[in-house]
Amino acid sequence: MMALLDTETQARLLRLAERRYQEPGEVLISQGDPMSDTVYLLHESRGGLCAKVTADLDNGVEALLGIMVSGDLIGEMAALRKVARSATVTLCSRTLVHRIPSAAFLALARSVPALSTAVAMSLADRLDWADRRRLDMIGYDVPVRVARVLLDLAGRHGRSVPEGTDVGVPLAQRELGRLVGAGEAAVSKAMRELKEAGLVTTSYRRVILIDTGGLSAYGSPRP
């Protein structure tokens, strides 16, 4: 979200915040927490990935809803709607977290249209991501869903490396399965297919896209 703001608005927002570094594994927000008096800005991360957004379903399954990175705002939905937290946010690397009182954040958003527009665009982007994942689950088998989510991740967080494009998000196969709605065994099989096709290569919690054009074609199968 910060990338959508001009320098002056960024500075005004940061002046509202108390900031401190927090460590990997710390829970920033807990699902069901009734407190919505703080929003959080992930302003700097060491190690790439900032945080994972998860939710526990009634049947005990944990869903991975999304990934937050430096510059993202967290907790604004509960502050806007004055409801309990809908998900758990867990830090995955040492991160500089800015804690902003919800009342001060909302007052600034009301007085600075650029901020309210940036928040709306950020929320729309998350909705678009969620809609694509739901449509993928309805319309495609697991290997295609994996290909499509890897391309999405690379488009959002990827970086160029000598071998191709690193998706920029360290994910275990179990976590990748939670993103595409599949079990670890199915994701393992899908990744094996993609590697055998010469489209990706993997190492510990790392995926590199070797042939993004080929992967895009794989992820857009014709009837």
mmCIF file with all atom_site columns, N, CA, C and O in Angstrom, residues 34-86:
data_model
loop_
_atom_site.group_PDB
_atom_site.id
_atom_site.type_symbol
_atom_site.label_atom_id
_atom_site.label_alt_id
_atom_site.label_comp_id
_atom_site.label_asym_id
_atom_site.label_entity_id
_atom_site.label_seq_id
_atom_site.pdbx_PDB_ins_code
_atom_site.Cartn_x
_atom_site.Cartn_y
_atom_site.Cartn_z
_atom_site.occupancy
_atom_site.B_iso_or_equiv
_atom_site.pdbx_formal_charge
_atom_site.auth_seq_id
_atom_site.auth_comp_id
_atom_site.auth_asym_id
_atom_site.auth_atom_id
_atom_site.pdbx_PDB_model_num
ATOM 1   N N  . PRO A 1 34 ? -11.327 -9.784  19.659 1.00 0.00 ? 34 PRO A N  1
ATOM 2   C CA . PRO A 1 34 ? -12.313 -8.703  19.531 1.00 0.00 ? 34 PRO A CA 1
ATOM 3   C C  . PRO A 1 34 ? -11.684 -7.321  19.446 1.00 0.00 ? 34 PRO A C  1
ATOM 4   O O  . PRO A 1 34 ? -12.355 -6.353  19.084 1.00 0.00 ? 34 PRO A O  1
ATOM 5   N N  . MET A 1 35 ? -10.405 -7.214  19.767 1.00 0.00 ? 35 MET A N  1
ATOM 6   C CA . MET A 1 35 ? -9.760  -5.906  19.766 1.00 0.00 ? 35 MET A CA 1
ATOM 7   C C  . MET A 1 35 ? -9.421  -5.479  18.338 1.00 0.00 ? 35 MET A C  1
ATOM 8   O O  . MET A 1 35 ? -8.790  -6.228  17.590 1.00 0.00 ? 35 MET A O  1
ATOM 9   N N  . SER A 1 36 ? -9.874  -4.295  17.929 1.00 0.00 ? 36 SER A N  1
ATOM 10  C CA . SER A 1 36 ? -9.570  -3.778  16.587 1.00 0.00 ? 36 SER A CA 1
ATOM 11  C C  . SER A 1 36 ? -9.081  -2.337  16.685 1.00 0.00 ? 36 SER A C  1
ATOM 12  O O  . SER A 1 36 ? -9.345  -1.520  15.807 1.00 0.00 ? 36 SER A O  1
ATOM 13  N N  . ASP A 1 37 ? -8.377  -2.036  17.786 1.00 0.00 ? 37 ASP A N  1
ATOM 14  C CA . ASP A 1 37 ? -7.978  -0.651  18.035 1.00 0.00 ? 37 ASP A CA 1
ATOM 15  C C  . ASP A 1 37 ? -6.610  -0.308  17.459 1.00 0.00 ? 37 ASP A C  1
ATOM 16  O O  . ASP A 1 37 ? -6.102  0.786   17.676 1.00 0.00 ? 37 ASP A O  1
ATOM 17  N N  . THR A 1 38 ? -6.012  -1.246  16.696 1.00 0.00 ? 38 THR A N  1
ATOM 18  C CA . THR A 1 38 ? -4.692  -1.006  16.122 1.00 0.00 ? 38 THR A CA 1
ATOM 19  C C  . THR A 1 38 ? -4.645  -1.550  14.701 1.00 0.00 ? 38 THR A C  1
ATOM 20  O O  . THR A 1 38 ? -5.156  -2.631  14.425 1.00 0.00 ? 38 THR A O  1
ATOM 21  N N  . VAL A 1 39 ? -4.037  -0.787  13.800 1.00 0.00 ? 39 VAL A N  1
ATOM 22  C CA . VAL A 1 39 ? -3.678  -1.311  12.488 1.00 0.00 ? 39 VAL A CA 1
ATOM 23  C C  . VAL A 1 39 ? -2.161  -1.360  12.423 1.00 0.00 ? 39 VAL A C  1
ATOM 24  O O  . VAL A 1 39 ? -1.466  -0.625  13.152 1.00 0.00 ? 39 VAL A O  1
ATOM 25  N N  . TYR A 1 40 ? -1.653  -2.220  11.569 1.00 0.00 ? 40 TYR A N  1
ATOM 26  C CA . TYR A 1 40 ? -0.218  -2.471  11.534 1.00 0.00 ? 40 TYR A CA 1
ATOM 27  C C  . TYR A 1 40 ? 0.306   -2.248  10.121 1.00 0.00 ? 40 TYR A C  1
ATOM 28  O O  . TYR A 1 40 ? -0.295  -2.683  9.136  1.00 0.00 ? 40 TYR A O  1
ATOM 29  N N  . LEU A 1 41 ? 1.442   -1.596  10.046 1.00 0.00 ? 41 LEU A N  1
ATOM 30  C CA . LEU A 1 41 ? 2.101   -1.384  8.770  1.00 0.00 ? 41 LEU A CA 1
ATOM 31  C C  . LEU A 1 41 ? 3.436   -2.118  8.791  1.00 0.00 ? 41 LEU A C  1
ATOM 32  O O  . LEU A 1 41 ? 4.263   -1.887  9.675  1.00 0.00 ? 41 LEU A O  1
ATOM 33  N N  . LEU A 1 42 ? 3.611   -3.025  7.845  1.00 0.00 ? 42 LEU A N  1
ATOM 34  C CA . LEU A 1 42 ? 4.872   -3.746  7.710  1.00 0.00 ? 42 LEU A CA 1
ATOM 35  C C  . LEU A 1 42 ? 5.761   -2.914  6.803  1.00 0.00 ? 42 LEU A C  1
ATOM 36  O O  . LEU A 1 42 ? 5.583   -2.892  5.588  1.00 0.00 ? 42 LEU A O  1
ATOM 37  N N  . HIS A 1 43 ? 6.701   -2.224  7.430  1.00 0.00 ? 43 HIS A N  1
ATOM 38  C CA . HIS A 1 43 ? 7.449   -1.213  6.683  1.00 0.00 ? 43 HIS A CA 1
ATOM 39  C C  . HIS A 1 43 ? 8.809   -1.691  6.226  1.00 0.00 ? 43 HIS A C  1
ATOM 40  O O  . HIS A 1 43 ? 9.404   -1.106  5.329  1.00 0.00 ? 43 HIS A O  1
ATOM 41  N N  . GLU A 1 44 ? 9.317   -2.724  6.841  1.00 0.00 ? 44 GLU A N  1
ATOM 42  C CA . GLU A 1 44 ? 10.646  -3.179  6.457  1.00 0.00 ? 44 GLU A CA 1
ATOM 43  C C  . GLU A 1 44 ? 10.785  -4.626  6.895  1.00 0.00 ? 44 GLU A C  1
ATOM 44  O O  . GLU A 1 44 ? 10.317  -5.013  7.952  1.00 0.00 ? 44 GLU A O  1
ATOM 45  N N  . SER A 1 45 ? 11.416  -5.432  6.066  1.00 0.00 ? 45 SER A N  1
ATOM 46  C CA . SER A 1 45 ? 11.596  -6.835  6.411  1.00 0.00 ? 45 SER A CA 1
ATOM 47  C C  . SER A 1 45 ? 13.001  -7.277  6.060  1.00 0.00 ? 45 SER A C  1
ATOM 48  O O  . SER A 1 45 ? 13.566  -6.850  5.061  1.00 0.00 ? 45 SER A O  1
ATOM 49  N N  . ARG A 1 46 ? 13.559  -8.126  6.881  1.00 0.00 ? 46 ARG A N  1
ATOM 50  C CA . ARG A 1 46 ? 14.854  -8.718  6.591  1.00 0.00 ? 46 ARG A CA 1
ATOM 51  C C  . ARG A 1 46 ? 14.619  -10.211 6.333  1.00 0.00 ? 46 ARG A C  1
ATOM 52  O O  . ARG A 1 46 ? 14.238  -10.945 7.226  1.00 0.00 ? 46 ARG A O  1
ATOM 53  N N  . GLY A 1 47 ? 14.828  -10.619 5.097  1.00 0.00 ? 47 GLY A N  1
ATOM 54  C CA . GLY A 1 47 ? 14.626  -12.017 4.763  1.00 0.00 ? 47 GLY A CA 1
ATOM 55  C C  . GLY A 1 47 ? 13.518  -12.223 3.747  1.00 0.00 ? 47 GLY A C  1
ATOM 56  O O  . GLY A 1 47 ? 13.191  -13.349 3.391  1.00 0.00 ? 47 GLY A O  1
ATOM 57  N N  . GLY A 1 48 ? 12.942  -11.136 3.204  1.00 0.00 ? 48 GLY A N  1
ATOM 58  C CA . GLY A 1 48 ? 11.966  -11.263 2.138  1.00 0.00 ? 48 GLY A CA 1
ATOM 59  C C  . GLY A 1 48 ? 10.539  -11.263 2.615  1.00 0.00 ? 48 GLY A C  1
ATOM 60  O O  . GLY A 1 48 ? 9.888   -10.232 2.649  1.00 0.00 ? 48 GLY A O  1
ATOM 61  N N  . LEU A 1 49 ? 10.034  -12.410 2.988  1.00 0.00 ? 49 LEU A N  1
ATOM 62  C CA . LEU A 1 49 ? 8.629   -12.535 3.360  1.00 0.00 ? 49 LEU A CA 1
ATOM 63  C C  . LEU A 1 49 ? 8.368   -11.915 4.722  1.00 0.00 ? 49 LEU A C  1
ATOM 64  O O  . LEU A 1 49 ? 9.118   -12.110 5.665  1.00 0.00 ? 49 LEU A O  1
ATOM 65  N N  . CYS A 1 50 ? 7.307   -11.144 4.829  1.00 0.00 ? 50 CYS A N  1
ATOM 66  C CA . CYS A 1 50 ? 6.971   -10.492 6.094  1.00 0.00 ? 50 CYS A CA 1
ATOM 67  C C  . CYS A 1 50 ? 6.042   -11.346 6.951  1.00 0.00 ? 50 CYS A C  1
ATOM 68  O O  . CYS A 1 50 ? 6.326   -11.601 8.099  1.00 0.00 ? 50 CYS A O  1
ATOM 69  N N  . ALA A 1 51 ? 4.899   -11.744 6.385  1.00 0.00 ? 51 ALA A N  1
ATOM 70  C CA . ALA A 1 51 ? 3.877   -12.362 7.223  1.00 0.00 ? 51 ALA A CA 1
ATOM 71  C C  . ALA A 1 51 ? 2.949   -13.227 6.385  1.00 0.00 ? 51 ALA A C  1
ATOM 72  O O  . ALA A 1 51 ? 2.752   -13.000 5.193  1.00 0.00 ? 51 ALA A O  1
ATOM 73  N N  . LYS A 1 52 ? 2.354   -14.221 7.059  1.00 0.00 ? 52 LYS A N  1
ATOM 74  C CA . LYS A 1 52 ? 1.357   -15.082 6.427  1.00 0.00 ? 52 LYS A CA 1
ATOM 75  C C  . LYS A 1 52 ? 0.023   -14.882 7.118  1.00 0.00 ? 52 LYS A C  1
ATOM 76  O O  . LYS A 1 52 ? -0.049  -14.757 8.338  1.00 0.00 ? 52 LYS A O  1
ATOM 77  N N  . VAL A 1 53 ? -1.028  -14.860 6.312  1.00 0.00 ? 53 VAL A N  1
ATOM 78  C CA . VAL A 1 53 ? -2.385  -14.680 6.817  1.00 0.00 ? 53 VAL A CA 1
ATOM 79  C C  . VAL A 1 53 ? -3.096  -16.028 6.751  1.00 0.00 ? 53 VAL A C  1
ATOM 80  O O  . VAL A 1 53 ? -3.239  -16.606 5.675  1.00 0.00 ? 53 VAL A O  1
ATOM 81  N N  . THR A 1 54 ? -3.526  -16.528 7.901  1.00 0.00 ? 54 THR A N  1
ATOM 82  C CA . THR A 1 54 ? -4.163  -17.846 7.958  1.00 0.00 ? 54 THR A CA 1
ATOM 83  C C  . THR A 1 54 ? -5.488  -17.744 8.703  1.00 0.00 ? 54 THR A C  1
ATOM 84  O O  . THR A 1 54 ? -5.732  -16.803 9.461  1.00 0.00 ? 54 THR A O  1
ATOM 85  N N  . ALA A 1 55 ? -6.327  -18.749 8.474  1.00 0.00 ? 55 ALA A N  1
ATOM 86  C CA . ALA A 1 55 ? -7.601  -18.829 9.193  1.00 0.00 ? 55 ALA A CA 1
ATOM 87  C C  . ALA A 1 55 ? -7.909  -20.287 9.475  1.00 0.00 ? 55 ALA A C  1
ATOM 88  O O  . ALA A 1 55 ? -7.666  -21.161 8.630  1.00 0.00 ? 55 ALA A O  1
ATOM 89  N N  . ASP A 1 56 ? -8.418  -20.565 10.670 1.00 0.00 ? 56 ASP A N  1
ATOM 90  C CA . ASP A 1 56 ? -8.816  -21.917 11.063 1.00 0.00 ? 56 ASP A CA 1
ATOM 91  C C  . ASP A 1 56 ? -10.274 -22.136 10.709 1.00 0.00 ? 56 ASP A C  1
ATOM 92  O O  . ASP A 1 56 ? -11.148 -21.342 11.071 1.00 0.00 ? 56 ASP A O  1
ATOM 93  N N  . LEU A 1 57 ? -10.548 -23.236 9.987  1.00 0.00 ? 57 LEU A N  1
ATOM 94  C CA . LEU A 1 57 ? -11.913 -23.593 9.631  1.00 0.00 ? 57 LEU A CA 1
ATOM 95  C C  . LEU A 1 57 ? -12.544 -24.418 10.741 1.00 0.00 ? 57 LEU A C  1
ATOM 96  O O  . LEU A 1 57 ? -11.856 -24.922 11.635 1.00 0.00 ? 57 LEU A O  1
ATOM 97  N N  . ASP A 1 58 ? -13.855 -24.560 10.691 1.00 0.00 ? 58 ASP A N  1
ATOM 98  C CA . ASP A 1 58 ? -14.574 -25.292 11.733 1.00 0.00 ? 58 ASP A CA 1
ATOM 99  C C  . ASP A 1 58 ? -14.160 -26.759 11.807 1.00 0.00 ? 58 ASP A C  1
ATOM 100 O O  . ASP A 1 58 ? -14.271 -27.384 12.863 1.00 0.00 ? 58 ASP A O  1
ATOM 101 N N  . ASN A 1 59 ? -13.680 -27.312 10.687 1.00 0.00 ? 59 ASN A N  1
ATOM 102 C CA . ASN A 1 59 ? -13.279 -28.726 10.674 1.00 0.00 ? 59 ASN A CA 1
ATOM 103 C C  . ASN A 1 59 ? -11.836 -28.943 11.093 1.00 0.00 ? 59 ASN A C  1
ATOM 104 O O  . ASN A 1 59 ? -11.302 -30.041 10.980 1.00 0.00 ? 59 ASN A O  1
ATOM 105 N N  . GLY A 1 60 ? -11.188 -27.885 11.550 1.00 0.00 ? 60 GLY A N  1
ATOM 106 C CA . GLY A 1 60 ? -9.824  -28.010 12.036 1.00 0.00 ? 60 GLY A CA 1
ATOM 107 C C  . GLY A 1 60 ? -8.746  -27.737 11.008 1.00 0.00 ? 60 GLY A C  1
ATOM 108 O O  . GLY A 1 60 ? -7.557  -27.712 11.338 1.00 0.00 ? 60 GLY A O  1
ATOM 109 N N  . VAL A 1 61 ? -9.120  -27.540 9.751  1.00 0.00 ? 61 VAL A N  1
ATOM 110 C CA . VAL A 1 61 ? -8.154  -27.259 8.697  1.00 0.00 ? 61 VAL A CA 1
ATOM 111 C C  . VAL A 1 61 ? -7.718  -25.794 8.778  1.00 0.00 ? 61 VAL A C  1
ATOM 112 O O  . VAL A 1 61 ? -8.536  -24.903 9.017  1.00 0.00 ? 61 VAL A O  1
ATOM 113 N N  . GLU A 1 62 ? -6.427  -25.570 8.589  1.00 0.00 ? 62 GLU A N  1
ATOM 114 C CA . GLU A 1 62 ? -5.902  -24.205 8.546  1.00 0.00 ? 62 GLU A CA 1
ATOM 115 C C  . GLU A 1 62 ? -5.723  -23.795 7.091  1.00 0.00 ? 62 GLU A C  1
ATOM 116 O O  . GLU A 1 62 ? -5.061  -24.490 6.314  1.00 0.00 ? 62 GLU A O  1
ATOM 117 N N  . ALA A 1 63 ? -6.308  -22.685 6.707  1.00 0.00 ? 63 ALA A N  1
ATOM 118 C CA . ALA A 1 63 ? -6.199  -22.178 5.340  1.00 0.00 ? 63 ALA A CA 1
ATOM 119 C C  . ALA A 1 63 ? -5.196  -21.033 5.296  1.00 0.00 ? 63 ALA A C  1
ATOM 120 O O  . ALA A 1 63 ? -5.183  -20.178 6.190  1.00 0.00 ? 63 ALA A O  1
ATOM 121 N N  . LEU A 1 64 ? -4.350  -21.040 4.282  1.00 0.00 ? 64 LEU A N  1
ATOM 122 C CA . LEU A 1 64 ? -3.430  -19.929 4.052  1.00 0.00 ? 64 LEU A CA 1
ATOM 123 C C  . LEU A 1 64 ? -4.116  -18.969 3.089  1.00 0.00 ? 64 LEU A C  1
ATOM 124 O O  . LEU A 1 64 ? -4.308  -19.268 1.907  1.00 0.00 ? 64 LEU A O  1
ATOM 125 N N  . LEU A 1 65 ? -4.525  -17.808 3.596  1.00 0.00 ? 65 LEU A N  1
ATOM 126 C CA . LEU A 1 65 ? -5.324  -16.871 2.813  1.00 0.00 ? 65 LEU A CA 1
ATOM 127 C C  . LEU A 1 65 ? -4.484  -15.939 1.964  1.00 0.00 ? 65 LEU A C  1
ATOM 128 O O  . LEU A 1 65 ? -4.927  -15.493 0.900  1.00 0.00 ? 65 LEU A O  1
ATOM 129 N N  . GLY A 1 66 ? -3.293  -15.623 2.426  1.00 0.00 ? 66 GLY A N  1
ATOM 130 C CA . GLY A 1 66 ? -2.490  -14.684 1.670  1.00 0.00 ? 66 GLY A CA 1
ATOM 131 C C  . GLY A 1 66 ? -1.148  -14.418 2.307  1.00 0.00 ? 66 GLY A C  1
ATOM 132 O O  . GLY A 1 66 ? -0.814  -14.977 3.365  1.00 0.00 ? 66 GLY A O  1
ATOM 133 N N  . ILE A 1 67 ? -0.392  -13.570 1.664  1.00 0.00 ? 67 ILE A N  1
ATOM 134 C CA . ILE A 1 67 ? 0.968   -13.239 2.076  1.00 0.00 ? 67 ILE A CA 1
ATOM 135 C C  . ILE A 1 67 ? 1.101   -11.726 2.090  1.00 0.00 ? 67 ILE A C  1
ATOM 136 O O  . ILE A 1 67 ? 0.697   -11.049 1.133  1.00 0.00 ? 67 ILE A O  1
ATOM 137 N N  . MET A 1 68 ? 1.649   -11.200 3.167  1.00 0.00 ? 68 MET A N  1
ATOM 138 C CA . MET A 1 68 ? 1.827   -9.757  3.305  1.00 0.00 ? 68 MET A CA 1
ATOM 139 C C  . MET A 1 68 ? 3.322   -9.446  3.258  1.00 0.00 ? 68 MET A C  1
ATOM 140 O O  . MET A 1 68 ? 4.141   -10.206 3.802  1.00 0.00 ? 68 MET A O  1
ATOM 141 N N  . VAL A 1 69 ? 3.655   -8.347  2.618  1.00 0.00 ? 69 VAL A N  1
ATOM 142 C CA . VAL A 1 69 ? 5.060   -7.970  2.466  1.00 0.00 ? 69 VAL A CA 1
ATOM 143 C C  . VAL A 1 69 ? 5.262   -6.525  2.913  1.00 0.00 ? 69 VAL A C  1
ATOM 144 O O  . VAL A 1 69 ? 4.323   -5.844  3.327  1.00 0.00 ? 69 VAL A O  1
ATOM 145 N N  . SER A 1 70 ? 6.506   -6.076  2.830  1.00 0.00 ? 70 SER A N  1
ATOM 146 C CA . SER A 1 70 ? 6.836   -4.725  3.255  1.00 0.00 ? 70 SER A CA 1
ATOM 147 C C  . SER A 1 70 ? 5.971   -3.700  2.529  1.00 0.00 ? 70 SER A C  1
ATOM 148 O O  . SER A 1 70 ? 5.783   -3.760  1.309  1.00 0.00 ? 70 SER A O  1
ATOM 149 N N  . GLY A 1 71 ? 5.411   -2.771  3.304  1.00 0.00 ? 71 GLY A N  1
ATOM 150 C CA . GLY A 1 71 ? 4.535   -1.753  2.751  1.00 0.00 ? 71 GLY A CA 1
ATOM 151 C C  . GLY A 1 71 ? 3.066   -2.070  2.855  1.00 0.00 ? 71 GLY A C  1
ATOM 152 O O  . GLY A 1 71 ? 2.224   -1.216  2.567  1.00 0.00 ? 71 GLY A O  1
ATOM 153 N N  . ASP A 1 72 ? 2.731   -3.297  3.274  1.00 0.00 ? 72 ASP A N  1
ATOM 154 C CA . ASP A 1 72 ? 1.328   -3.682  3.401  1.00 0.00 ? 72 ASP A CA 1
ATOM 155 C C  . ASP A 1 72 ? 0.757   -3.259  4.747  1.00 0.00 ? 72 ASP A C  1
ATOM 156 O O  . ASP A 1 72 ? 1.450   -3.239  5.763  1.00 0.00 ? 72 ASP A O  1
ATOM 157 N N  . LEU A 1 73 ? -0.528  -2.949  4.733  1.00 0.00 ? 73 LEU A N  1
ATOM 158 C CA . LEU A 1 73 ? -1.272  -2.599  5.939  1.00 0.00 ? 73 LEU A CA 1
ATOM 159 C C  . LEU A 1 73 ? -2.063  -3.812  6.386  1.00 0.00 ? 73 LEU A C  1
ATOM 160 O O  . LEU A 1 73 ? -2.635  -4.539  5.573  1.00 0.00 ? 73 LEU A O  1
ATOM 161 N N  . ILE A 1 74 ? -2.102  -4.043  7.701  1.00 0.00 ? 74 ILE A N  1
ATOM 162 C CA . ILE A 1 74 ? -2.786  -5.208  8.262  1.00 0.00 ? 74 ILE A CA 1
ATOM 163 C C  . ILE A 1 74 ? -3.752  -4.738  9.348  1.00 0.00 ? 74 ILE A C  1
ATOM 164 O O  . ILE A 1 74 ? -3.418  -3.887  10.161 1.00 0.00 ? 74 ILE A O  1
ATOM 165 N N  . GLY A 1 75 ? -4.946  -5.316  9.335  1.00 0.00 ? 75 GLY A N  1
ATOM 166 C CA . GLY A 1 75 ? -5.905  -5.046  10.399 1.00 0.00 ? 75 GLY A CA 1
ATOM 167 C C  . GLY A 1 75 ? -6.863  -3.924  10.118 1.00 0.00 ? 75 GLY A C  1
ATOM 168 O O  . GLY A 1 75 ? -7.707  -3.596  10.957 1.00 0.00 ? 75 GLY A O  1
ATOM 169 N N  . GLU A 1 76 ? -6.787  -3.333  8.921  1.00 0.00 ? 76 GLU A N  1
ATOM 170 C CA . GLU A 1 76 ? -7.653  -2.191  8.633  1.00 0.00 ? 76 GLU A CA 1
ATOM 171 C C  . GLU A 1 76 ? -9.110  -2.607  8.440  1.00 0.00 ? 76 GLU A C  1
ATOM 172 O O  . GLU A 1 76 ? -10.024 -1.823  8.714  1.00 0.00 ? 76 GLU A O  1
ATOM 173 N N  . MET A 1 77 ? -9.351  -3.857  8.005  1.00 0.00 ? 77 MET A N  1
ATOM 174 C CA . MET A 1 77 ? -10.732 -4.289  7.795  1.00 0.00 ? 77 MET A CA 1
ATOM 175 C C  . MET A 1 77 ? -11.505 -4.327  9.118  1.00 0.00 ? 77 MET A C  1
ATOM 176 O O  . MET A 1 77 ? -12.640 -3.865  9.208  1.00 0.00 ? 77 MET A O  1
ATOM 177 N N  . ALA A 1 78 ? -10.877 -4.879  10.158 1.00 0.00 ? 78 ALA A N  1
ATOM 178 C CA . ALA A 1 78 ? -11.535 -4.922  11.461 1.00 0.00 ? 78 ALA A CA 1
ATOM 179 C C  . ALA A 1 78 ? -11.744 -3.520  12.006 1.00 0.00 ? 78 ALA A C  1
ATOM 180 O O  . ALA A 1 78 ? -12.767 -3.224  12.636 1.00 0.00 ? 78 ALA A O  1
ATOM 181 N N  . ALA A 1 79 ? -10.774 -2.642  11.767 1.00 0.00 ? 79 ALA A N  1
ATOM 182 C CA . ALA A 1 79 ? -10.907 -1.257  12.241 1.00 0.00 ? 79 ALA A CA 1
ATOM 183 C C  . ALA A 1 79 ? -12.041 -0.536  11.515 1.00 0.00 ? 79 ALA A C  1
ATOM 184 O O  . ALA A 1 79 ? -12.817 0.200   12.132 1.00 0.00 ? 79 ALA A O  1
ATOM 185 N N  . LEU A 1 80 ? -12.146 -0.750  10.208 1.00 0.00 ? 80 LEU A N  1
ATOM 186 C CA . LEU A 1 80 ? -13.193 -0.086  9.428  1.00 0.00 ? 80 LEU A CA 1
ATOM 187 C C  . LEU A 1 80 ? -14.576 -0.602  9.803  1.00 0.00 ? 80 LEU A C  1
ATOM 188 O O  . LEU A 1 80 ? -15.530 0.170   9.895  1.00 0.00 ? 80 LEU A O  1
ATOM 189 N N  . ARG A 1 81 ? -14.683 -1.914  10.029 1.00 0.00 ? 81 ARG A N  1
ATOM 190 C CA . ARG A 1 81 ? -15.987 -2.529  10.273 1.00 0.00 ? 81 ARG A CA 1
ATOM 191 C C  . ARG A 1 81 ? -16.311 -2.650  11.749 1.00 0.00 ? 81 ARG A C  1
ATOM 192 O O  . ARG A 1 81 ? -17.427 -2.993  12.127 1.00 0.00 ? 81 ARG A O  1
ATOM 193 N N  . LYS A 1 82 ? -15.292 -2.416  12.603 1.00 0.00 ? 82 LYS A N  1
ATOM 194 C CA . LYS A 1 82 ? -15.442 -2.551  14.057 1.00 0.00 ? 82 LYS A CA 1
ATOM 195 C C  . LYS A 1 82 ? -15.959 -3.953  14.422 1.00 0.00 ? 82 LYS A C  1
ATOM 196 O O  . LYS A 1 82 ? -16.941 -4.119  15.146 1.00 0.00 ? 82 LYS A O  1
ATOM 197 N N  . VAL A 1 83 ? -15.241 -4.953  13.886 1.00 0.00 ? 83 VAL A N  1
ATOM 198 C CA . VAL A 1 83 ? -15.572 -6.351  14.155 1.00 0.00 ? 83 VAL A CA 1
ATOM 199 C C  . VAL A 1 83 ? -14.316 -7.074  14.630 1.00 0.00 ? 83 VAL A C  1
ATOM 200 O O  . VAL A 1 83 ? -13.210 -6.519  14.602 1.00 0.00 ? 83 VAL A O  1
ATOM 201 N N  . ALA A 1 84 ? -14.493 -8.312  15.062 1.00 0.00 ? 84 ALA A N  1
ATOM 202 C CA . ALA A 1 84 ? -13.362 -9.117  15.514 1.00 0.00 ? 84 ALA A CA 1
ATOM 203 C C  . ALA A 1 84 ? -12.436 -9.443  14.339 1.00 0.00 ? 84 ALA A C  1
ATOM 204 O O  . ALA A 1 84 ? -12.839 -9.393  13.175 1.00 0.00 ? 84 ALA A O  1
ATOM 205 N N  . ARG A 1 85 ? -11.208 -9.786  14.675 1.00 0.00 ? 85 ARG A N  1
ATOM 206 C CA . ARG A 1 85 ? -10.231 -10.133 13.653 1.00 0.00 ? 85 ARG A CA 1
ATOM 207 C C  . ARG A 1 85 ? -10.676 -11.404 12.925 1.00 0.00 ? 85 ARG A C  1
ATOM 208 O O  . ARG A 1 85 ? -11.075 -12.387 13.549 1.00 0.00 ? 85 ARG A O  1
ATOM 209 N N  . SER A 1 86 ? -10.586 -11.390 11.595 1.00 0.00 ? 86 SER A N  1
ATOM 210 C CA . SER A 1 86 ? -11.081 -12.511 10.794 1.00 0.00 ? 86 SER A CA 1
ATOM 211 C C  . SER A 1 86 ? -10.000 -13.533 10.476 1.00 0.00 ? 86 SER A C  1
ATOM 212 O O  . SER A 1 86 ? -10.300 -14.598 9.930  1.00 0.00 ? 86 SER A O  1
#
